[in-house]
């Protein structure tokens, strides 16, 4: 059996176990990546070690450490309670509120990853305070961030526009944004109705308690100041969120705003292991050609009449385990004209928009940075493995949802 086939089978085994077992699948993923890479593919161990997602790990560790400090010293708790109080104590308003905040922040420049990093910890904490299911809050932040991610002003939007130019499809900036926004807004609305929104509409107002009336202490004000400076650095000056979060955490620890041992303990290491371990196996899958094998098999079913849905399906599948902006968009958008020519039919702009939407709508998966940040934002004591399984299943289902949306509706966004 070829290394590509073995790596694909290994990933399928990890996915199935993540849905049926409580084992940390990151451990299993690394355990399977080792024999497939070293013995089946014949690589040196250093090649497998080099697939560790150091950038993702540092981003998750830095952001969760910084917000872990804010949680441990009570800053996030006060902000969460005041956030609930700002909604009039109405839990039903929190999910759409955070969808709008994530969308707006993503749209003005930093993109969905930065928006999720900034908002996920606060959203998850506020949701638990108000009795909103963590799964619903995670979907609101992830879909909200993605809804604004392809605006003409965002970092990812600029990448897409450049690739569209390469494909000979310039000057379609607002069509790109509109198709992506509508898809994510519809999915978020469906999630709201399916996962507790109706119940929340009937729920009584929440009393966040008397603590929100107590003035912030010195440590909390200092923590809030550091968070504001960090947010400004990420949004305005495009500073790396993970590395700058380590700097902010170091300042807070040295200023005795938190103890280092409690800050480190607040980091959800099991979640980081889960996401990073699976990423190593995905790297093996890509490097052995397993992903190409799978996508090639699926791409053969495309016809001029089904190409929109088929391309959304294929790119959504790949994006579930790979970088949307760093891999899917640069690889697939420039090939649109040639693909349409080989198929003997199809609208190039419709195909390109289908790639954009199909690849983005699955990014709530915990295998993506956005989904991982939402899970990492879960407060201490939350059920991380359960949320991981929920978001993984939802992300995988979005492969089909994105394909259906593009097949049926993407033509309406072509001017």
PDB file of C-alpha atoms in Angstrom, residues 8 26 46 90 112 121 128 207 220 232 256 265-266 274 295 301 328 392:
ATOM      1  CA  UNK A   8      -5.281   9.006   4.086  1.00  0.00           C
ATOM      2  CA  UNK A  26      -3.462  14.638  18.888  1.00  0.00           C
ATOM      3  CA  UNK A  46      13.531  15.069  11.257  1.00  0.00           C
ATOM      4  CA  UNK A  90     -30.763  39.068  27.634  1.00  0.00           C
ATOM      5  CA  UNK A 112     -10.784  36.296  10.767  1.00  0.00           C
ATOM      6  CA  UNK A 121     -11.976  34.143  24.993  1.00  0.00           C
ATOM      7  CA  UNK A 128     -21.024  30.614  29.943  1.00  0.00           C
ATOM      8  CA  UNK A 207     -28.535  38.591  36.617  1.00  0.00           C
ATOM      9  CA  UNK A 220      -7.454  44.321  36.540  1.00  0.00           C
ATOM     10  CA  UNK A 232      -4.367  48.058  18.963  1.00  0.00           C
ATOM     11  CA  UNK A 256       2.582  40.791  39.444  1.00  0.00           C
ATOM     12  CA  UNK A 265      -1.755  26.343  34.192  1.00  0.00           C
ATOM     13  CA  UNK A 266      -4.548  28.363  32.560  1.00  0.00           C
ATOM     14  CA  UNK A 274      -4.906  17.940  20.026  1.00  0.00           C
ATOM     15  CA  UNK A 295      -8.996  15.601  -4.236  1.00  0.00           C
ATOM     16  CA  UNK A 301     -16.963  13.902 -10.920  1.00  0.00           C
ATOM     17  CA  UNK A 328      -6.246  26.680  -1.166  1.00  0.00           C
ATOM     18  CA  UNK A 392     -15.129  18.985  13.864  1.00  0.00           C
TER      19      UNK A 392
END
